[in-house]
Tab-separated table of C-alpha atoms in Angstrom:
chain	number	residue	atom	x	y	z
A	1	UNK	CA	4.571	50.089	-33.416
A	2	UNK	CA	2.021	46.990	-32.424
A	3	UNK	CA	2.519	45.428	-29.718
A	4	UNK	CA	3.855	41.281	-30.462
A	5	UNK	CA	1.636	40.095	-26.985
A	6	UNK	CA	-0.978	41.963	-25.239
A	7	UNK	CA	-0.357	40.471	-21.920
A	8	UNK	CA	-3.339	42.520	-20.544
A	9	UNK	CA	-5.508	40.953	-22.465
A	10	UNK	CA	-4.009	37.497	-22.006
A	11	UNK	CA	-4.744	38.279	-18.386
A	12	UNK	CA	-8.221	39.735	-18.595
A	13	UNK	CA	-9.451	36.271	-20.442
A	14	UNK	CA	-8.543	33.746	-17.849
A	15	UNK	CA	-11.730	34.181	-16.083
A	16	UNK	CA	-14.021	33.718	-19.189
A	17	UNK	CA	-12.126	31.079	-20.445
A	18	UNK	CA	-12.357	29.423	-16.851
A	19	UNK	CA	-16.066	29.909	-16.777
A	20	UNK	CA	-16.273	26.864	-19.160
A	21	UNK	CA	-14.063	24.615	-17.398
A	22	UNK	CA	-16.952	22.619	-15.539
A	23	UNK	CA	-17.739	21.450	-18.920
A	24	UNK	CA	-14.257	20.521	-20.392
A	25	UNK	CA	-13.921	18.389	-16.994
A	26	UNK	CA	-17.359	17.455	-17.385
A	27	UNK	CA	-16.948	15.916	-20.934
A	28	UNK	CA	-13.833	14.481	-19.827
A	29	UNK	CA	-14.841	12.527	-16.470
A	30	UNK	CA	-18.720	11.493	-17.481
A	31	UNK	CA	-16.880	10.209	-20.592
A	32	UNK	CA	-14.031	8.325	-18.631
A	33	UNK	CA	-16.781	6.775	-16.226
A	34	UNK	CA	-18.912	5.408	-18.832
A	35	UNK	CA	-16.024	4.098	-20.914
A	36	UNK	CA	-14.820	2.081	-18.592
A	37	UNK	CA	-18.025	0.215	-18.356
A	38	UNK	CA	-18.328	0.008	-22.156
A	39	UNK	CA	-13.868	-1.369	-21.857
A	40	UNK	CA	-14.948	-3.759	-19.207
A	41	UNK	CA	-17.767	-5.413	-20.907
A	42	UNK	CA	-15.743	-5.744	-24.039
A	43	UNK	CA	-12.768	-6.928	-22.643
A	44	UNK	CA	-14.379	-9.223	-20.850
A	45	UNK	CA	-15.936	-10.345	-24.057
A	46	UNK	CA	-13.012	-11.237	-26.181
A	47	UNK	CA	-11.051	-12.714	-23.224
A	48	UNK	CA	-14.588	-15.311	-22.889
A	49	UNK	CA	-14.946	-15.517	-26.397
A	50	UNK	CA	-18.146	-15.159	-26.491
A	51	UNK	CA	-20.039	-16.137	-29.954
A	52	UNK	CA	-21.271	-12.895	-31.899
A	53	UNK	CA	-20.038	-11.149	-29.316
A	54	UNK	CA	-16.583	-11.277	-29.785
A	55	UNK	CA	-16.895	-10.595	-33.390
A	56	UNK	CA	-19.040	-7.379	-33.128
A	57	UNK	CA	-16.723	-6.155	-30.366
A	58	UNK	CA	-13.735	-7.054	-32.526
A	59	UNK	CA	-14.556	-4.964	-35.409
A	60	UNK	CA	-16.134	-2.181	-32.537
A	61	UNK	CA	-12.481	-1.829	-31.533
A	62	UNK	CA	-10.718	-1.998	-35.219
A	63	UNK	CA	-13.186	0.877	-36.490
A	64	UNK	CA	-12.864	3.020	-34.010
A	65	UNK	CA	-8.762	2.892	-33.434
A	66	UNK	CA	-8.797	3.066	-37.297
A	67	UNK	CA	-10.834	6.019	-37.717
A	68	UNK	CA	-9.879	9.730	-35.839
A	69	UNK	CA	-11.670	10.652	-32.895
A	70	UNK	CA	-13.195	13.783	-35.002
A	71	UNK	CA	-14.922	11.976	-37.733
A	72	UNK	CA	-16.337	9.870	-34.574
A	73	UNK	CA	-17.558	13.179	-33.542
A	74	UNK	CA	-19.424	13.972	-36.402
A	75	UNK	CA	-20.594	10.398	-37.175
A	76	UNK	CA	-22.623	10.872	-33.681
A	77	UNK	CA	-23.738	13.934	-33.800
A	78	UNK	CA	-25.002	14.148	-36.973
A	79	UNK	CA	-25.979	9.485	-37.807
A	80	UNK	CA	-28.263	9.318	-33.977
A	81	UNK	CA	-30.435	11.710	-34.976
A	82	UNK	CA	-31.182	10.240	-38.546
A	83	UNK	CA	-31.632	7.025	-36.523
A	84	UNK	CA	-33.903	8.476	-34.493
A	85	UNK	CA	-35.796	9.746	-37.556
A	86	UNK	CA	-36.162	6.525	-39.120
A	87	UNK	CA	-36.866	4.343	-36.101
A	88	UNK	CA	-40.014	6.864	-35.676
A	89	UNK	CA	-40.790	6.932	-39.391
A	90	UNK	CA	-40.597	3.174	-40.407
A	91	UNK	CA	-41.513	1.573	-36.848
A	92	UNK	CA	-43.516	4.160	-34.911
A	93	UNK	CA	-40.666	3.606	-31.792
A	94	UNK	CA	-39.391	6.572	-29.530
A	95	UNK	CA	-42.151	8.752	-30.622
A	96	UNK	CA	-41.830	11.003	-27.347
A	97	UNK	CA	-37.891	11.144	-28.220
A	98	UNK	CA	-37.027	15.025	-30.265
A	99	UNK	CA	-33.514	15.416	-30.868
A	100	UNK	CA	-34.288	18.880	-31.199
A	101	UNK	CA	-33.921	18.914	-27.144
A	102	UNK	CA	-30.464	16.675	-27.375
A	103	UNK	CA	-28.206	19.087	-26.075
A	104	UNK	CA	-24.508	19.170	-28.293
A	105	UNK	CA	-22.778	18.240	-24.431
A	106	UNK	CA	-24.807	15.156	-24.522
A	107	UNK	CA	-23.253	14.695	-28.139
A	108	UNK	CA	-20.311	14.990	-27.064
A	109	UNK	CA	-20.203	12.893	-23.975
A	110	UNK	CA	-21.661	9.919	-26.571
A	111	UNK	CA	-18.848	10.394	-28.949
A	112	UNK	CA	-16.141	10.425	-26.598
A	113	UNK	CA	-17.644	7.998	-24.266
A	114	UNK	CA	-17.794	5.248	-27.620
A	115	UNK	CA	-13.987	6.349	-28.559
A	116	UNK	CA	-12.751	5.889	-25.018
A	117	UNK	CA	-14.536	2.678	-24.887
A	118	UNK	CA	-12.699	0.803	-27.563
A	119	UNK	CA	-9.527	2.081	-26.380
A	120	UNK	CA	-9.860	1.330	-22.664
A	121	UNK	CA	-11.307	-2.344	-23.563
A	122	UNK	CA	-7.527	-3.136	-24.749
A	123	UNK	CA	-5.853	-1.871	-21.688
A	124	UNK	CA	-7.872	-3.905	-19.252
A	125	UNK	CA	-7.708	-7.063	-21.633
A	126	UNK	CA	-4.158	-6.740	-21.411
A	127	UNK	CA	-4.092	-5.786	-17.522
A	128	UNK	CA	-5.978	-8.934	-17.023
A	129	UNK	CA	-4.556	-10.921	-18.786
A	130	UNK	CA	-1.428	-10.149	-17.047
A	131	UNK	CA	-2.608	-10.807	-13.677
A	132	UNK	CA	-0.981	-14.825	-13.313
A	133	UNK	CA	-3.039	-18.072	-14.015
A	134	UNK	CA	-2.395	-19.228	-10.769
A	135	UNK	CA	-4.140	-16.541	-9.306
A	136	UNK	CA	-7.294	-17.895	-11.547
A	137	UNK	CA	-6.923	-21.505	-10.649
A	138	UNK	CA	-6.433	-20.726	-6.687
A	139	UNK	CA	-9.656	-19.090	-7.104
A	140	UNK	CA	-11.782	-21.734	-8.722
A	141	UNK	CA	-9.983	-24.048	-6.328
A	142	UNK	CA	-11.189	-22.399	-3.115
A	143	UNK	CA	-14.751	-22.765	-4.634
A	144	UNK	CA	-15.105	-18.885	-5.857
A	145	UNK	CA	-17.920	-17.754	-8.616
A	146	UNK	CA	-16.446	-16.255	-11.775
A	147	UNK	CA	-18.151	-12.915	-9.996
A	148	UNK	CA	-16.304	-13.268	-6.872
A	149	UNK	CA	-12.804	-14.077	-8.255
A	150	UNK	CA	-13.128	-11.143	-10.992
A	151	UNK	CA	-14.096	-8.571	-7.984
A	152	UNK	CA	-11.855	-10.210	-5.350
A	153	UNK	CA	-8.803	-11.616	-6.690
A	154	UNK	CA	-8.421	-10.179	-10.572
A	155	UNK	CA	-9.804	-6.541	-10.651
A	156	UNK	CA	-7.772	-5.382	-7.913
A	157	UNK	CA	-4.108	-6.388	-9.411
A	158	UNK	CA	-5.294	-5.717	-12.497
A	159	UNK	CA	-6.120	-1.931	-11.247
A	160	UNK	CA	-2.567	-1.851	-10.537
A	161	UNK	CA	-1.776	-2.608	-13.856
A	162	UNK	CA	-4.231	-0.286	-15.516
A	163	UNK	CA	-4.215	2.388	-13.272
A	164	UNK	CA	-0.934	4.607	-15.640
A	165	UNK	CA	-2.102	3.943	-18.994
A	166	UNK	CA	-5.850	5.142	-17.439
A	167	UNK	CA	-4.511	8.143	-16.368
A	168	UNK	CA	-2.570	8.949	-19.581
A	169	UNK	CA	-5.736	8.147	-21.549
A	170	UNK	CA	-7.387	10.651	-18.707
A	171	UNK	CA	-5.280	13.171	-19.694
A	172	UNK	CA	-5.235	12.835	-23.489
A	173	UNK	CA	-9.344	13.028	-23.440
A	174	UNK	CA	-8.710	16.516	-21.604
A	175	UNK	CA	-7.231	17.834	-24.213
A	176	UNK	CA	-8.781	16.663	-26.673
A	177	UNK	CA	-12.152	18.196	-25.528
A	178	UNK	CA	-10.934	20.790	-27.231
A	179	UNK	CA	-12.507	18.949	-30.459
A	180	UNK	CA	-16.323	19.663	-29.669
A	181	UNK	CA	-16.710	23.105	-30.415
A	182	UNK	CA	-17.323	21.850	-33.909
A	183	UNK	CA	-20.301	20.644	-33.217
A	184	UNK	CA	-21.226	23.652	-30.960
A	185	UNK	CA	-20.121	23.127	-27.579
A	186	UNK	CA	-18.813	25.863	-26.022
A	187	UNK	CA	-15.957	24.800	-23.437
A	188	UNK	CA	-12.541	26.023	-22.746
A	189	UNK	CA	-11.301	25.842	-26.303
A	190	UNK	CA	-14.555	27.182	-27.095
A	191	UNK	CA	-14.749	30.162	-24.993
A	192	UNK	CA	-11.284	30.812	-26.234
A	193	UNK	CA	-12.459	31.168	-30.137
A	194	UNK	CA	-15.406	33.213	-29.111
A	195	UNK	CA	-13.017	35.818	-27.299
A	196	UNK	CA	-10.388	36.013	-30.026
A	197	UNK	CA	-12.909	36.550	-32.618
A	198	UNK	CA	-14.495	39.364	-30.829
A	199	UNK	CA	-10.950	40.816	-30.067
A	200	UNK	CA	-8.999	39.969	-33.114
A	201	UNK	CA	-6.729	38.515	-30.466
A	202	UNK	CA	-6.235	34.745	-31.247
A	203	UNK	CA	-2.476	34.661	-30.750
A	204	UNK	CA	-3.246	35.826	-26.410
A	205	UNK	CA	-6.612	33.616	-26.544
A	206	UNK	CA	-5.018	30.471	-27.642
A	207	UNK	CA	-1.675	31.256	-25.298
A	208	UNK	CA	-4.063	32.033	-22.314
A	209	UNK	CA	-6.225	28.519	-23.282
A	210	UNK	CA	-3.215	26.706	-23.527
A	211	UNK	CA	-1.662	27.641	-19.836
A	212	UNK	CA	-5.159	26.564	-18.804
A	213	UNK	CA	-5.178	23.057	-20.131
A	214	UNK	CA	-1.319	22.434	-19.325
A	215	UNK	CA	-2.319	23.721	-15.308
A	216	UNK	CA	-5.250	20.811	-15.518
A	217	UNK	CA	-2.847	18.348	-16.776
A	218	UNK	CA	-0.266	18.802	-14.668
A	219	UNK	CA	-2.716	18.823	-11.686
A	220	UNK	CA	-4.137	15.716	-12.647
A	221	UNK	CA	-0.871	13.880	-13.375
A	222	UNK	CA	-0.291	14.633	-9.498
A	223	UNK	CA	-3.552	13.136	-8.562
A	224	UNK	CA	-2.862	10.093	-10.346
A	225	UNK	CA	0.605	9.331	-9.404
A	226	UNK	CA	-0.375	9.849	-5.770
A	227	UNK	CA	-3.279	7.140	-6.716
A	228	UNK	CA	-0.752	4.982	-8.198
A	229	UNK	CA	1.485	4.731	-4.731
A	230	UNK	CA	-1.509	4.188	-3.374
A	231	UNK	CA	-2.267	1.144	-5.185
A	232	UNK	CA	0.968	0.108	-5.283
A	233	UNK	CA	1.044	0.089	-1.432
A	234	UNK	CA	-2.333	-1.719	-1.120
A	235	UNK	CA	-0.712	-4.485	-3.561
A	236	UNK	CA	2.079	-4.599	-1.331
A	237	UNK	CA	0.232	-5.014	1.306
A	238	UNK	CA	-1.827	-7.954	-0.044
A	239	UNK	CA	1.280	-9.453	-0.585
């Protein structure tokens, strides 16, 4: 009679599967890092109102919390090098650029960096905005730049603010790394396919693949609640 698990060789693909793991995190952390950049400038843009601006980043954000994350994937991977194309073609620009030598990780990152983006751009509008007036007017008052009281007085309550919705948006882009072996990324998820099509084992690949990524999660919940109490003790200390 067959066997229902195969423990063994549950066991046996935790170190292949774990080989890719540098890249899962990878994805997931050079993503995070550039989002945040990409949140910050647009949040900052609709709370200014800036003209144009606000408009373009507007409809940025609608599309891309109206559309899922895996058509995003594909509308990357497969629309920047057709732009590429034509921007060589019909205006002789980035002639040195070959998309042959764009790696599918690079993809990736791109994809998830733009998704993230739009996402994290509400939750620091809304951690800024909750950050109290008075705060604002004390720092005009004392004769601050709009540089000085954003670094100084706003972005660091505002971290506090941020800092649990960050980390579940952290923790959702983990896992949903899983997404980019579609476009031929081999990570964790990855790894995992490649094993349980060469073993006819997918029911122990995807078990073993899924103890991985709920290990990384709950490791980097703990990281970011520690974080948090950190903050939250800096705060208190400002106070």
């Amino acid at each position: 009679m067959e066997n229902l698990l195969d423990i063994s060789f549950i066991i046996e693909s935790f170190p292949t599967i774990l080989s890719r793991l540098p890249i899962t995190i990878g994805i997931a952390v050079g993503s995070m890092v550039i989002s945040l950049f990409i949140g910050l400038a647009t949040a900052l843009i609709k709370i200014y109102k800036v003209p144009v601006l606000s408009v373009i980043t507007s409809i940025y954000v609608s599309f891309i919390r109206g559309t899922p994350l895996l058509v995003q994937i594909y509308l990357v991977f497969y629309g920047i090098p057709k732009v590429i194309y034509y921007l060589q073609i019909e205006y002789g620009v980035l002639l040195s650029a070959d998309v042959n030598s764009i790696s599918p990780e690079m993809y990736a990152l791109m994809a998830f960096s733009i998704n993230l983006g739009a996402y994290l751009s509400e939750t620091i509008r809304s951690a800024i905005e909750s950050v109290d007036r008075g705060q604002f007017e004390a720092a005009k008052a004392i004769g601050m730049s709009p540089v000085q009281m954003m670094t100084k007085i706003i972005f660091p309550q505002a971290l506090t603010v941020a800092i649990p919705n960050l980390g579940n948006m952290f923790i959702s882009t983990i896992k949903d790394t899983s997404l980019v072996f579609i476009i031929g990324v081999v990570d964790v998820m990855g790894q995992a396919k490649i094993l349980g099509s060469r073993g006819l084992a997918f029911f122990e690949v995807y078990i073993a693949v899924s103890i991985v990524y709920w290990i990384l999660c709950i490791v980097v919940e703990r990281l970011l609640v520690r974080l948090e109490k950190r903050a939250r003790r800096y705060e208190r200390g400002i106070a």
